[in-house]
PDB file of C-alpha atoms in Angstrom:
ATOM      1  CA  UNK P   1      15.584  -7.199  12.982  1.00 56.00           C
ATOM      2  CA  UNK P   2      13.907  -4.792  14.953  1.00 57.00           C
ATOM      3  CA  UNK P   3      13.557  -5.160  18.992  1.00 57.00           C
ATOM      4  CA  UNK P   4      10.464  -4.168  20.304  1.00 69.00           C
ATOM      5  CA  UNK P   5      10.797  -0.863  22.471  1.00 75.00           C
ATOM      6  CA  UNK P   6      14.657  -0.804  22.175  1.00 83.00           C
ATOM      7  CA  UNK P   7      16.634   2.373  20.468  1.00 88.00           C
ATOM      8  CA  UNK P   8      17.704   1.748  16.949  1.00 88.00           C
ATOM      9  CA  UNK P   9      21.606   0.636  16.597  1.00 91.00           C
ATOM     10  CA  UNK P  10      24.127   3.272  15.221  1.00 91.00           C
ATOM     11  CA  UNK P  11      24.107   0.500  12.379  1.00 93.00           C
ATOM     12  CA  UNK P  12      20.488   0.873  11.687  1.00 93.00           C
ATOM     13  CA  UNK P  13      20.330   4.690  11.881  1.00 93.00           C
ATOM     14  CA  UNK P  14      22.798   4.580   9.176  1.00 95.00           C
ATOM     15  CA  UNK P  15      21.274   2.239   7.421  1.00 93.00           C
ATOM     16  CA  UNK P  16      17.839   4.243   7.591  1.00 93.00           C
ATOM     17  CA  UNK P  17      19.738   7.417   6.759  1.00 94.00           C
ATOM     18  CA  UNK P  18      21.579   6.079   3.431  1.00 93.00           C
ATOM     19  CA  UNK P  19      18.224   4.621   2.039  1.00 92.00           C
ATOM     20  CA  UNK P  20      16.537   8.155   3.008  1.00 92.00           C
ATOM     21  CA  UNK P  21      19.232   9.575   0.708  1.00 92.00           C
ATOM     22  CA  UNK P  22      18.729   7.397  -2.027  1.00 89.00           C
ATOM     23  CA  UNK P  23      14.822   7.835  -1.990  1.00 87.00           C
ATOM     24  CA  UNK P  24      15.613  11.789  -2.201  1.00 89.00           C
ATOM     25  CA  UNK P  25      18.155  11.431  -4.851  1.00 87.00           C
ATOM     26  CA  UNK P  26      15.619   9.356  -6.650  1.00 82.00           C
ATOM     27  CA  UNK P  27      13.039  11.824  -6.678  1.00 81.00           C
ATOM     28  CA  UNK P  28      14.993  14.728  -7.205  1.00 81.00           C
ATOM     29  CA  UNK P  29      16.514  12.618 -10.745  1.00 79.00           C
ATOM     30  CA  UNK P  30      12.868  11.788 -11.878  1.00 72.00           C
ATOM     31  CA  UNK P  31      10.781  14.613 -10.631  1.00 69.00           C
ATOM     32  CA  UNK P  32       8.363  15.132 -12.438  1.00 70.00           C
ATOM     33  CA  UNK P  33       7.718  11.896 -13.533  1.00 67.00           C
ATOM     34  CA  UNK P  34       4.554   8.783 -13.755  1.00 66.00           C
ATOM     35  CA  UNK P  35       6.536   6.084 -12.015  1.00 68.00           C
ATOM     36  CA  UNK P  36       6.967   5.389  -8.616  1.00 69.00           C
ATOM     37  CA  UNK P  37      10.788   5.750  -7.201  1.00 67.00           C
ATOM     38  CA  UNK P  38      12.144   2.596  -6.833  1.00 71.00           C
ATOM     39  CA  UNK P  39      15.260   2.103  -4.729  1.00 73.00           C
ATOM     40  CA  UNK P  40      16.583  -1.277  -5.438  1.00 78.00           C
ATOM     41  CA  UNK P  41      18.009  -2.208  -8.905  1.00 75.00           C
ATOM     42  CA  UNK P  42      15.921  -5.043 -10.670  1.00 75.00           C
ATOM     43  CA  UNK P  43      17.900  -8.002 -11.754  1.00 77.00           C
ATOM     44  CA  UNK P  44      19.014  -7.919 -15.470  1.00 74.00           C
ATOM     45  CA  UNK P  45      16.959  -9.453 -17.542  1.00 77.00           C
ATOM     46  CA  UNK P  46      18.019 -11.268 -21.360  1.00 77.00           C
ATOM     47  CA  UNK P  47      17.603  -7.820 -23.126  1.00 75.00           C
ATOM     48  CA  UNK P  48      20.231  -6.261 -20.873  1.00 70.00           C
ATOM     49  CA  UNK P  49      22.951  -8.720 -21.560  1.00 67.00           C
ATOM     50  CA  UNK P  50      24.881  -5.854 -22.916  1.00 69.00           C
ATOM     51  CA  UNK P  51      24.309  -3.355 -20.013  1.00 62.00           C
ATOM     52  CA  UNK P  52      27.388  -2.659 -17.564  1.00 67.00           C
ATOM     53  CA  UNK P  53      25.653  -2.491 -14.347  1.00 59.00           C
ATOM     54  CA  UNK P  54      27.723  -1.134 -11.112  1.00 64.00           C
ATOM     55  CA  UNK P  55      27.404  -2.906  -7.859  1.00 55.00           C
TER      56      UNK P  55
END
């Protein structure tokens, strides 16, 4: 949770940097594309039962 008028903590800075890097990587790997980039991985559907995903 953010605090009003407070500087970000080192953990918050790292989290934002990691998120920005993941978004940039997603943009680079999907460009050009028609679908927007999604940084999070959706939960597997029933049809994905055979697919192994790394966490």
